[in-house]
PDB file of C-alpha atoms in Angstrom:
ATOM      1  CA  THR A   1     -63.816  69.452 -16.920  1.00 75.00           C
ATOM      2  CA  GLY A   2     -63.253  70.789 -13.360  1.00 80.00           C
ATOM      3  CA  LEU A   3     -60.181  72.750 -14.496  1.00 85.00           C
ATOM      4  CA  PHE A   4     -61.978  74.242 -17.350  1.00 89.00           C
ATOM      5  CA  PHE A   5     -64.865  75.168 -15.221  1.00 89.00           C
ATOM      6  CA  ALA A   6     -62.568  76.995 -12.595  1.00 91.00           C
ATOM      7  CA  GLU A   7     -60.791  78.744 -15.415  1.00 94.00           C
ATOM      8  CA  GLN A   8     -63.979  80.060 -17.041  1.00 95.00           C
ATOM      9  CA  MET A   9     -65.356  81.122 -13.767  1.00 95.00           C
ATOM     10  CA  ARG A  10     -62.135  83.050 -12.969  1.00 95.00           C
ATOM     11  CA  ARG A  11     -62.334  84.647 -16.521  1.00 96.00           C
ATOM     12  CA  LEU A  12     -66.067  85.669 -16.191  1.00 95.00           C
ATOM     13  CA  ASN A  13     -65.573  86.920 -12.569  1.00 95.00           C
ATOM     14  CA  ARG A  14     -69.533  86.842 -12.022  1.00 94.00           C
ATOM     15  CA  PRO A  15     -71.010  85.426  -8.835  1.00 94.00           C
ATOM     16  CA  CYS A  16     -71.639  81.755  -9.302  1.00 96.00           C
ATOM     17  CA  PHE A  17     -73.448  79.479  -6.882  1.00 96.00           C
ATOM     18  CA  LEU A  18     -72.489  75.806  -7.060  1.00 94.00           C
ATOM     19  CA  LEU A  19     -74.600  72.836  -5.800  1.00 94.00           C
ATOM     20  CA  ARG A  20     -73.029  69.215  -5.936  1.00 91.00           C
ATOM     21  CA  GLY A  21     -75.062  66.326  -7.111  1.00 91.00           C
ATOM     22  CA  ASN A  22     -74.447  62.583  -7.475  1.00 87.00           C
ATOM     23  CA  HIS A  23     -71.794  62.937 -10.172  1.00 82.00           C
ATOM     24  CA  ASP A  24     -69.606  65.576  -8.285  1.00 78.00           C
ATOM     25  CA  ALA A  25     -70.386  64.959  -4.674  1.00 77.00           C
ATOM     26  CA  GLN A  26     -67.771  65.745  -2.258  1.00 63.00           C
ATOM     27  CA  SER A  27     -66.726  62.010  -2.028  1.00 52.00           C
ATOM     28  CA  VAL A  28     -66.055  61.715  -5.464  1.00 59.00           C
ATOM     29  CA  ILE A  29     -64.661  65.026  -6.920  1.00 61.00           C
ATOM     30  CA  THR A  30     -60.976  65.824  -6.303  1.00 58.00           C
ATOM     31  CA  ARG A  31     -60.366  68.117  -3.161  1.00 63.00           C
ATOM     32  CA  SER A  32     -57.279  69.680  -4.748  1.00 71.00           C
ATOM     33  CA  LEU A  33     -59.363  71.600  -7.276  1.00 81.00           C
ATOM     34  CA  ARG A  34     -59.395  75.221  -6.215  1.00 86.00           C
ATOM     35  CA  LEU A  35     -62.242  77.448  -7.237  1.00 90.00           C
ATOM     36  CA  PRO A  36     -62.160  81.179  -7.425  1.00 94.00           C
ATOM     37  CA  ASP A  37     -63.496  83.448  -4.887  1.00 95.00           C
ATOM     38  CA  ASN A  38     -66.479  84.434  -6.902  1.00 96.00           C
ATOM     39  CA  VAL A  39     -67.858  80.779  -6.691  1.00 95.00           C
ATOM     40  CA  HIS A  40     -69.920  80.105  -3.824  1.00 96.00           C
ATOM     41  CA  GLU A  41     -70.568  76.453  -2.854  1.00 94.00           C
ATOM     42  CA  PHE A  42     -73.632  75.221  -1.012  1.00 96.00           C
ATOM     43  CA  SER A  43     -72.742  73.205   2.203  1.00 95.00           C
ATOM     44  CA  SER A  44     -73.019  69.452   1.978  1.00 92.00           C
ATOM     45  CA  ARG A  45     -73.636  69.142   5.754  1.00 93.00           C
ATOM     46  CA  THR A  46     -76.884  71.047   5.968  1.00 95.00           C
ATOM     47  CA  CYS A  47     -79.062  73.464   3.913  1.00 97.00           C
ATOM     48  CA  GLU A  48     -77.266  76.802   3.379  1.00 97.00           C
ATOM     49  CA  THR A  49     -78.879  80.051   2.282  1.00 98.00           C
ATOM     50  CA  PHE A  50     -76.974  82.866   0.480  1.00 98.00           C
ATOM     51  CA  GLU A  51     -78.470  86.324   0.767  1.00 97.00           C
ATOM     52  CA  LEU A  52     -78.067  88.685  -2.005  1.00 96.00           C
ATOM     53  CA  ALA A  53     -79.015  91.962  -0.186  1.00 94.00           C
ATOM     54  CA  ASP A  54     -78.580  94.221  -3.183  1.00 93.00           C
ATOM     55  CA  LEU A  55     -80.882  92.129  -5.263  1.00 94.00           C
ATOM     56  CA  GLN A  56     -83.155  91.110  -2.541  1.00 95.00           C
ATOM     57  CA  VAL A  57     -82.617  87.422  -3.476  1.00 97.00           C
ATOM     58  CA  ALA A  58     -82.320  84.439  -0.995  1.00 98.00           C
ATOM     59  CA  LEU A  59     -80.837  81.236  -2.615  1.00 98.00           C
ATOM     60  CA  HIS A  60     -81.381  77.894  -0.461  1.00 98.00           C
ATOM     61  CA  GLY A  61     -79.435  74.815  -1.282  1.00 98.00           C
ATOM     62  CA  HIS A  62     -77.933  71.605   0.055  1.00 97.00           C
ATOM     63  CA  SER A  63     -75.142  69.848  -1.902  1.00 94.00           C
ATOM     64  CA  PHE A  64     -74.719  66.003  -1.928  1.00 93.00           C
ATOM     65  CA  PRO A  65     -72.581  64.735   0.875  1.00 90.00           C
ATOM     66  CA  SER A  66     -71.949  61.345  -1.115  1.00 87.00           C
ATOM     67  CA  ARG A  67     -72.975  59.865  -4.417  1.00 86.00           C
ATOM     68  CA  ALA A  68     -76.085  57.944  -2.907  1.00 87.00           C
ATOM     69  CA  VAL A  69     -78.783  60.174  -1.227  1.00 92.00           C
ATOM     70  CA  PRO A  70     -82.044  58.306  -0.723  1.00 92.00           C
ATOM     71  CA  GLU A  71     -83.640  60.825   1.627  1.00 94.00           C
ATOM     72  CA  ASP A  72     -85.676  64.014   0.727  1.00 95.00           C
ATOM     73  CA  LEU A  73     -83.135  66.778   1.184  1.00 96.00           C
ATOM     74  CA  SER A  74     -85.849  69.454   0.544  1.00 96.00           C
ATOM     75  CA  ALA A  75     -87.473  68.648   3.888  1.00 95.00           C
ATOM     76  CA  GLY A  76     -84.430  70.294   5.597  1.00 96.00           C
ATOM     77  CA  TYR A  77     -84.554  73.577   3.631  1.00 97.00           C
ATOM     78  CA  LYS A  78     -85.096  76.570   5.578  1.00 96.00           C
ATOM     79  CA  GLU A  79     -87.908  78.869   5.696  1.00 96.00           C
ATOM     80  CA  ARG A  80     -88.449  81.629   3.023  1.00 96.00           C
ATOM     81  CA  LYS A  81     -86.919  84.891   3.754  1.00 97.00           C
ATOM     82  CA  ALA A  82     -89.440  87.718   3.962  1.00 95.00           C
ATOM     83  CA  GLY A  83     -89.074  90.555   1.489  1.00 94.00           C
ATOM     84  CA  ALA A  84     -86.915  88.488  -0.852  1.00 97.00           C
ATOM     85  CA  LEU A  85     -87.105  86.432  -4.034  1.00 97.00           C
ATOM     86  CA  ASN A  86     -86.559  82.859  -2.773  1.00 98.00           C
ATOM     87  CA  ILE A  87     -84.906  80.431  -4.868  1.00 98.00           C
ATOM     88  CA  GLY A  88     -84.490  76.608  -4.007  1.00 98.00           C
ATOM     89  CA  VAL A  89     -81.764  74.875  -5.745  1.00 98.00           C
ATOM     90  CA  LEU A  90     -81.925  71.130  -5.525  1.00 97.00           C
ATOM     91  CA  HIS A  91     -80.428  68.068  -7.185  1.00 96.00           C
ATOM     92  CA  THR A  92     -83.059  65.403  -7.215  1.00 95.00           C
ATOM     93  CA  SER A  93     -85.093  63.058  -9.337  1.00 92.00           C
ATOM     94  CA  ALA A  94     -88.302  64.392  -7.982  1.00 91.00           C
ATOM     95  CA  ASP A  95     -91.186  61.804  -7.882  1.00 86.00           C
ATOM     96  CA  ASP A  96     -90.605  60.427 -11.332  1.00 76.00           C
ATOM     97  CA  PRO A  97     -87.105  59.720 -12.287  1.00 63.00           C
ATOM     98  CA  GLY A  98     -87.907  58.303 -15.800  1.00 67.00           C
ATOM     99  CA  GLY A  99     -84.847  56.905 -17.146  1.00 67.00           C
ATOM    100  CA  HIS A 100     -82.673  58.089 -14.584  1.00 67.00           C
ATOM    101  CA  ASP A 101     -81.614  56.738 -11.304  1.00 76.00           C
ATOM    102  CA  THR A 102     -83.493  57.840  -7.922  1.00 84.00           C
ATOM    103  CA  TYR A 103     -81.669  60.549  -5.903  1.00 91.00           C
ATOM    104  CA  ALA A 104     -83.162  62.784  -3.090  1.00 94.00           C
ATOM    105  CA  PRO A 105     -86.648  62.002  -4.279  1.00 94.00           C
ATOM    106  CA  CYS A 106     -89.434  64.624  -3.492  1.00 95.00           C
ATOM    107  CA  SER A 107     -92.814  65.618  -4.673  1.00 95.00           C
ATOM    108  CA  VAL A 108     -93.986  68.706  -6.260  1.00 96.00           C
ATOM    109  CA  GLU A 109     -96.503  69.242  -3.419  1.00 96.00           C
ATOM    110  CA  SER A 110     -93.693  69.265  -0.755  1.00 96.00           C
ATOM    111  CA  LEU A 111     -91.648  71.866  -2.813  1.00 97.00           C
ATOM    112  CA  LYS A 112     -94.744  74.088  -2.894  1.00 97.00           C
ATOM    113  CA  LEU A 113     -95.168  74.109   0.797  1.00 96.00           C
ATOM    114  CA  LYS A 114     -91.770  75.741   1.251  1.00 97.00           C
ATOM    115  CA  GLY A 115     -93.274  78.815  -0.202  1.00 97.00           C
ATOM    116  CA  TYR A 116     -90.447  79.649  -2.574  1.00 98.00           C
ATOM    117  CA  ASP A 117     -90.675  81.693  -5.752  1.00 97.00           C
ATOM    118  CA  TYR A 118     -88.794  79.319  -7.947  1.00 98.00           C
ATOM    119  CA  TRP A 119     -87.073  75.910  -7.763  1.00 98.00           C
ATOM    120  CA  ALA A 120     -84.259  75.274  -9.971  1.00 97.00           C
ATOM    121  CA  LEU A 121     -83.929  71.384 -10.088  1.00 97.00           C
ATOM    122  CA  GLY A 122     -80.920  69.366 -11.424  1.00 94.00           C
ATOM    123  CA  HIS A 123     -80.283  65.543 -12.216  1.00 92.00           C
ATOM    124  CA  VAL A 124     -82.776  64.945 -14.995  1.00 90.00           C
ATOM    125  CA  HIS A 125     -81.074  65.780 -18.279  1.00 90.00           C
ATOM    126  CA  GLY A 126     -84.336  66.684 -20.262  1.00 91.00           C
ATOM    127  CA  HIS A 127     -86.237  69.949 -19.835  1.00 93.00           C
ATOM    128  CA  ALA A 128     -89.397  69.982 -17.884  1.00 94.00           C
ATOM    129  CA  VAL A 129     -91.659  72.308 -16.158  1.00 96.00           C
ATOM    130  CA  LEU A 130     -93.184  70.501 -13.197  1.00 96.00           C
ATOM    131  CA  GLU A 131     -95.227  73.510 -12.012  1.00 96.00           C
ATOM    132  CA  GLU A 132     -95.701  77.195 -12.779  1.00 95.00           C
ATOM    133  CA  ARG A 133     -97.089  78.410  -9.520  1.00 93.00           C
ATOM    134  CA  PRO A 134     -94.497  78.588  -8.142  1.00 96.00           C
ATOM    135  CA  TRP A 135     -92.048  77.556 -11.054  1.00 97.00           C
ATOM    136  CA  ILE A 136     -90.571  74.184 -10.363  1.00 98.00           C
ATOM    137  CA  VAL A 137     -88.193  73.478 -13.183  1.00 97.00           C
ATOM    138  CA  PHE A 138     -85.765  71.083 -14.718  1.00 96.00           C
ATOM    139  CA  PRO A 139     -83.708  73.059 -17.298  1.00 96.00           C
ATOM    140  CA  GLY A 140     -81.987  69.792 -18.421  1.00 94.00           C
ATOM    141  CA  ASN A 141     -78.316  69.678 -19.315  1.00 92.00           C
ATOM    142  CA  LEU A 142     -76.460  72.262 -21.575  1.00 92.00           C
ATOM    143  CA  GLN A 143     -75.508  69.781 -24.065  1.00 92.00           C
ATOM    144  CA  GLY A 144     -76.721  66.466 -25.547  1.00 91.00           C
ATOM    145  CA  ARG A 145     -74.080  63.971 -24.526  1.00 90.00           C
ATOM    146  CA  HIS A 146     -75.080  61.088 -26.939  1.00 90.00           C
ATOM    147  CA  ALA A 147     -77.597  60.000 -29.601  1.00 88.00           C
ATOM    148  CA  ARG A 148     -80.254  59.349 -27.056  1.00 89.00           C
ATOM    149  CA  GLU A 149     -80.329  62.830 -25.842  1.00 91.00           C
ATOM    150  CA  THR A 150     -82.108  64.546 -28.864  1.00 89.00           C
ATOM    151  CA  GLY A 151     -83.466  67.886 -29.091  1.00 87.00           C
ATOM    152  CA  ALA A 152     -82.562  71.564 -27.909  1.00 89.00           C
ATOM    153  CA  LYS A 153     -80.567  71.554 -24.774  1.00 94.00           C
ATOM    154  CA  GLY A 154     -79.928  74.785 -22.735  1.00 95.00           C
ATOM    155  CA  CYS A 155     -80.794  76.819 -19.730  1.00 96.00           C
ATOM    156  CA  MET A 156     -83.677  78.875 -18.179  1.00 97.00           C
ATOM    157  CA  LEU A 157     -83.904  82.598 -18.696  1.00 97.00           C
ATOM    158  CA  VAL A 158     -86.040  83.947 -15.805  1.00 97.00           C
ATOM    159  CA  THR A 159     -87.696  87.298 -15.696  1.00 97.00           C
ATOM    160  CA  VAL A 160     -88.379  88.910 -12.338  1.00 96.00           C
ATOM    161  CA  GLU A 161     -90.477  92.071 -11.452  1.00 94.00           C
ATOM    162  CA  ASP A 162     -90.885  93.349  -8.070  1.00 92.00           C
ATOM    163  CA  ARG A 163     -89.496  90.160  -6.486  1.00 92.00           C
ATOM    164  CA  GLN A 164     -91.872  88.088  -8.533  1.00 93.00           C
ATOM    165  CA  VAL A 165     -91.346  85.630 -11.280  1.00 96.00           C
ATOM    166  CA  VAL A 166     -93.229  86.790 -14.245  1.00 95.00           C
ATOM    167  CA  ALA A 167     -91.823  84.470 -17.090  1.00 96.00           C
ATOM    168  CA  ALA A 168     -89.426  81.521 -17.310  1.00 96.00           C
ATOM    169  CA  GLU A 169     -88.147  80.724 -21.021  1.00 96.00           C
ATOM    170  CA  HIS A 170     -85.850  77.937 -22.057  1.00 96.00           C
ATOM    171  CA  ARG A 171     -82.954  79.121 -23.981  1.00 95.00           C
ATOM    172  CA  ALA A 172     -80.882  76.737 -26.234  1.00 92.00           C
ATOM    173  CA  VAL A 173     -77.137  76.961 -25.779  1.00 92.00           C
ATOM    174  CA  ASP A 174     -76.090  73.631 -27.236  1.00 90.00           C
ATOM    175  CA  VAL A 175     -73.075  73.561 -29.759  1.00 88.00           C
ATOM    176  CA  LEU A 176     -74.220  70.161 -31.380  1.00 86.00           C
ATOM    177  CA  ARG A 177     -77.549  68.769 -31.340  1.00 85.00           C
ATOM    178  CA  TRP A 178     -78.888  65.120 -31.988  1.00 87.00           C
ATOM    179  CA  ALA A 179     -82.094  64.236 -33.760  1.00 83.00           C
ATOM    180  CA  ALA A 180     -83.618  60.708 -34.276  1.00 85.00           C
ATOM    181  CA  LEU A 181     -85.186  60.034 -37.602  1.00 85.00           C
ATOM    182  CA  SER A 182     -87.054  57.034 -39.008  1.00 85.00           C
ATOM    183  CA  VAL A 183     -86.509  56.127 -42.676  1.00 88.00           C
ATOM    184  CA  ASP A 184     -88.547  53.540 -44.572  1.00 87.00           C
ATOM    185  CA  ALA A 185     -85.834  51.060 -46.186  1.00 87.00           C
ATOM    186  CA  ASP A 186     -88.664  49.040 -47.939  1.00 87.00           C
ATOM    187  CA  SER A 187     -87.886  48.116 -51.705  1.00 86.00           C
ATOM    188  CA  ALA A 188     -85.029  50.642 -51.726  1.00 86.00           C
ATOM    189  CA  ASP A 189     -81.699  50.152 -53.362  1.00 90.00           C
ATOM    190  CA  ALA A 190     -78.671  51.840 -51.997  1.00 90.00           C
ATOM    191  CA  ALA A 191     -78.967  54.866 -54.039  1.00 90.00           C
ATOM    192  CA  THR A 192     -82.711  55.431 -53.205  1.00 90.00           C
ATOM    193  CA  LEU A 193     -81.962  54.677 -49.471  1.00 90.00           C
ATOM    194  CA  THR A 194     -79.304  57.314 -49.424  1.00 90.00           C
ATOM    195  CA  GLY A 195     -81.698  59.848 -51.146  1.00 91.00           C
ATOM    196  CA  ARG A 196     -84.196  59.127 -48.572  1.00 89.00           C
ATOM    197  CA  ILE A 197     -81.888  59.562 -45.500  1.00 89.00           C
ATOM    198  CA  ALA A 198     -80.843  62.897 -46.895  1.00 89.00           C
ATOM    199  CA  ASP A 199     -84.189  64.017 -47.550  1.00 89.00           C
ATOM    200  CA  GLN A 200     -85.278  63.195 -43.930  1.00 86.00           C
ATOM    201  CA  MET A 201     -82.204  64.836 -42.402  1.00 85.00           C
ATOM    202  CA  ARG A 202     -82.607  68.003 -44.283  1.00 84.00           C
ATOM    203  CA  SER A 203     -86.500  68.190 -43.504  1.00 83.00           C
ATOM    204  CA  ALA A 204     -85.953  67.635 -39.908  1.00 77.00           C
ATOM    205  CA  CYS A 205     -83.221  70.317 -39.624  1.00 76.00           C
ATOM    206  CA  LEU A 206     -84.949  72.931 -41.560  1.00 77.00           C
ATOM    207  CA  ALA A 207     -88.194  72.242 -39.586  1.00 68.00           C
ATOM    208  CA  ARG A 208     -86.629  72.736 -36.184  1.00 64.00           C
ATOM    209  CA  HIS A 209     -84.351  75.601 -37.195  1.00 61.00           C
ATOM    210  CA  PRO A 210     -84.407  77.499 -40.615  1.00 54.00           C
ATOM    211  CA  GLN A 211     -81.058  78.834 -39.550  1.00 55.00           C
ATOM    212  CA  PRO A 212     -79.778  76.135 -37.128  1.00 50.00           C
ATOM    213  CA  GLN A 213     -77.971  77.643 -34.109  1.00 56.00           C
ATOM    214  CA  ALA A 214     -76.097  74.417 -33.439  1.00 56.00           C
ATOM    215  CA  PRO A 215     -74.870  71.936 -35.941  1.00 61.00           C
ATOM    216  CA  ALA A 216     -77.310  68.911 -36.209  1.00 58.00           C
ATOM    217  CA  TRP A 217     -76.119  65.244 -35.952  1.00 56.00           C
ATOM    218  CA  PRO A 218     -79.083  63.286 -36.931  1.00 57.00           C
ATOM    219  CA  GLN A 219     -79.267  59.506 -36.587  1.00 58.00           C
ATOM    220  CA  ALA A 220     -81.421  57.437 -38.899  1.00 54.00           C
ATOM    221  CA  GLN A 221     -83.324  54.454 -38.026  1.00 55.00           C
ATOM    222  CA  LEU A 222     -83.973  52.289 -41.120  1.00 52.00           C
ATOM    223  CA  GLN A 223     -87.051  50.280 -41.057  1.00 55.00           C
ATOM    224  CA  ALA A 224     -87.632  47.097 -43.189  1.00 53.00           C
ATOM    225  CA  PRO A 225     -90.702  44.635 -43.340  1.00 56.00           C
ATOM    226  CA  PRO A 226     -90.323  41.899 -40.442  1.00 62.00           C
ATOM    227  CA  GLN A 227     -88.544  38.924 -41.479  1.00 63.00           C
ATOM    228  CA  PRO A 228     -89.030  35.429 -40.084  1.00 66.00           C
ATOM    229  CA  PRO A 229     -86.076  34.575 -37.861  1.00 68.00           C
ATOM    230  CA  PRO A 230     -83.418  32.154 -39.266  1.00 67.00           C
ATOM    231  CA  GLN A 231     -83.905  28.428 -38.386  1.00 68.00           C
ATOM    232  CA  PRO A 232     -81.106  26.377 -36.977  1.00 66.00           C
ATOM    233  CA  PRO A 233     -79.785  23.508 -39.235  1.00 61.00           C
ATOM    234  CA  PRO A 234     -81.782  20.083 -38.677  1.00 60.00           C
ATOM    235  CA  LYS A 235     -80.752  18.094 -35.887  1.00 58.00           C
ATOM    236  CA  SER A 236     -78.377  15.060 -36.576  1.00 51.00           C
ATOM    237  CA  SER A 237     -76.750  12.463 -34.750  1.00 47.00           C
ATOM    238  CA  HIS A 238     -73.481  13.899 -36.395  1.00 48.00           C
ATOM    239  CA  TRP A 239     -74.256  17.246 -35.109  1.00 45.00           C
ATOM    240  CA  PRO A 240     -71.825  18.570 -32.451  1.00 43.00           C
ATOM    241  CA  ARG A 241     -73.370  18.773 -29.079  1.00 40.00           C
ATOM    242  CA  THR A 242     -72.021  22.422 -28.581  1.00 37.00           C
ATOM    243  CA  ALA A 243     -74.686  25.206 -28.254  1.00 37.00           C
ATOM    244  CA  TRP A 244     -75.835  26.644 -31.525  1.00 39.00           C
ATOM    245  CA  ALA A 245     -75.539  30.382 -31.817  1.00 38.00           C
ATOM    246  CA  PRO A 246     -76.007  32.092 -35.170  1.00 38.00           C
ATOM    247  CA  ARG A 247     -74.058  35.290 -35.698  1.00 38.00           C
ATOM    248  CA  CYS A 248     -74.681  36.871 -39.201  1.00 36.00           C
ATOM    249  CA  TRP A 249     -77.254  35.922 -41.637  1.00 37.00           C
ATOM    250  CA  SER A 250     -78.096  37.037 -45.194  1.00 37.00           C
ATOM    251  CA  ALA A 251     -81.645  37.784 -44.444  1.00 39.00           C
ATOM    252  CA  PRO A 252     -82.405  41.417 -43.854  1.00 41.00           C
ATOM    253  CA  ARG A 253     -82.796  42.549 -40.289  1.00 41.00           C
ATOM    254  CA  PRO A 254     -86.231  44.011 -39.042  1.00 39.00           C
ATOM    255  CA  ALA A 255     -84.496  47.336 -38.043  1.00 38.00           C
ATOM    256  CA  CYS A 256     -81.042  48.444 -37.975  1.00 36.00           C
ATOM    257  CA  ARG A 257     -80.193  51.682 -36.201  1.00 38.00           C
ATOM    258  CA  THR A 258     -77.040  53.508 -37.517  1.00 35.00           C
ATOM    259  CA  LEU A 259     -75.733  56.948 -38.049  1.00 39.00           C
ATOM    260  CA  ALA A 260     -76.308  58.067 -41.647  1.00 39.00           C
ATOM    261  CA  ARG A 261     -73.747  56.852 -44.177  1.00 37.00           C
ATOM    262  CA  SER A 262     -73.415  56.248 -47.710  1.00 37.00           C
ATOM    263  CA  SER A 263     -73.061  52.513 -47.545  1.00 40.00           C
ATOM    264  CA  PRO A 264     -75.315  49.929 -45.906  1.00 41.00           C
ATOM    265  CA  PRO A 265     -74.638  49.262 -42.128  1.00 42.00           C
ATOM    266  CA  PRO A 266     -72.957  45.990 -41.370  1.00 42.00           C
ATOM    267  CA  CYS A 267     -74.971  43.204 -40.004  1.00 37.00           C
ATOM    268  CA  ALA A 268     -74.683  43.108 -36.169  1.00 42.00           C
ATOM    269  CA  PRO A 269     -73.830  39.928 -34.463  1.00 38.00           C
TER     270      PRO A 269
END
């Protein structure tokens, strides 16, 4: 991944500003990776500001020095530059990590006190707008990595006029998209169930994108009426004293999650 990134940055030859987070902190990523001169990396020792005089833009950021950063890095970010559009770049779990680990926690109010015009946040994989005045945004990751990361993934397109942010729009750039569907499996034979899955997948794809930009990879969740749990065999003086652990019973499972397929899924242990 690092070699591919360096190769593409060299090919594009456009200014790029890199801020390292917990996955690519300096204590983890290889030091032998040489980045092209158009890639500018934020310091991991202190907050660093890059000024783009021709664009009247100031970018403030602080890379992770190690994978574990429990303190609020934004507290050390520099004062805003007068006469410039000020952008804060920060890898953080903010004040609500959700399903993610806590890294460089901070609050929306503390970020607003910096007086920046836009905060570009990283770490949380889902797109979220925490505030619009000023804009404080998690763009999310560019590509859903697995079936739990559903929906469109992409970046933010920010419109600026007279050094003021007037719009921020999420743009999907993913090349494959995951979707989760619920399919009723009650009283359905194999042919009926396959048809229901196909109908749900088709409807979901068309509802989201009549002409999909990214290939869809839906995941079906089959739902059946709850069944009583299997009972262990009756106790007997001849029954072995080893622990009893059922593995696979013929009774239907309450729910079975599987990628859509033409044949019924196997019973999980």
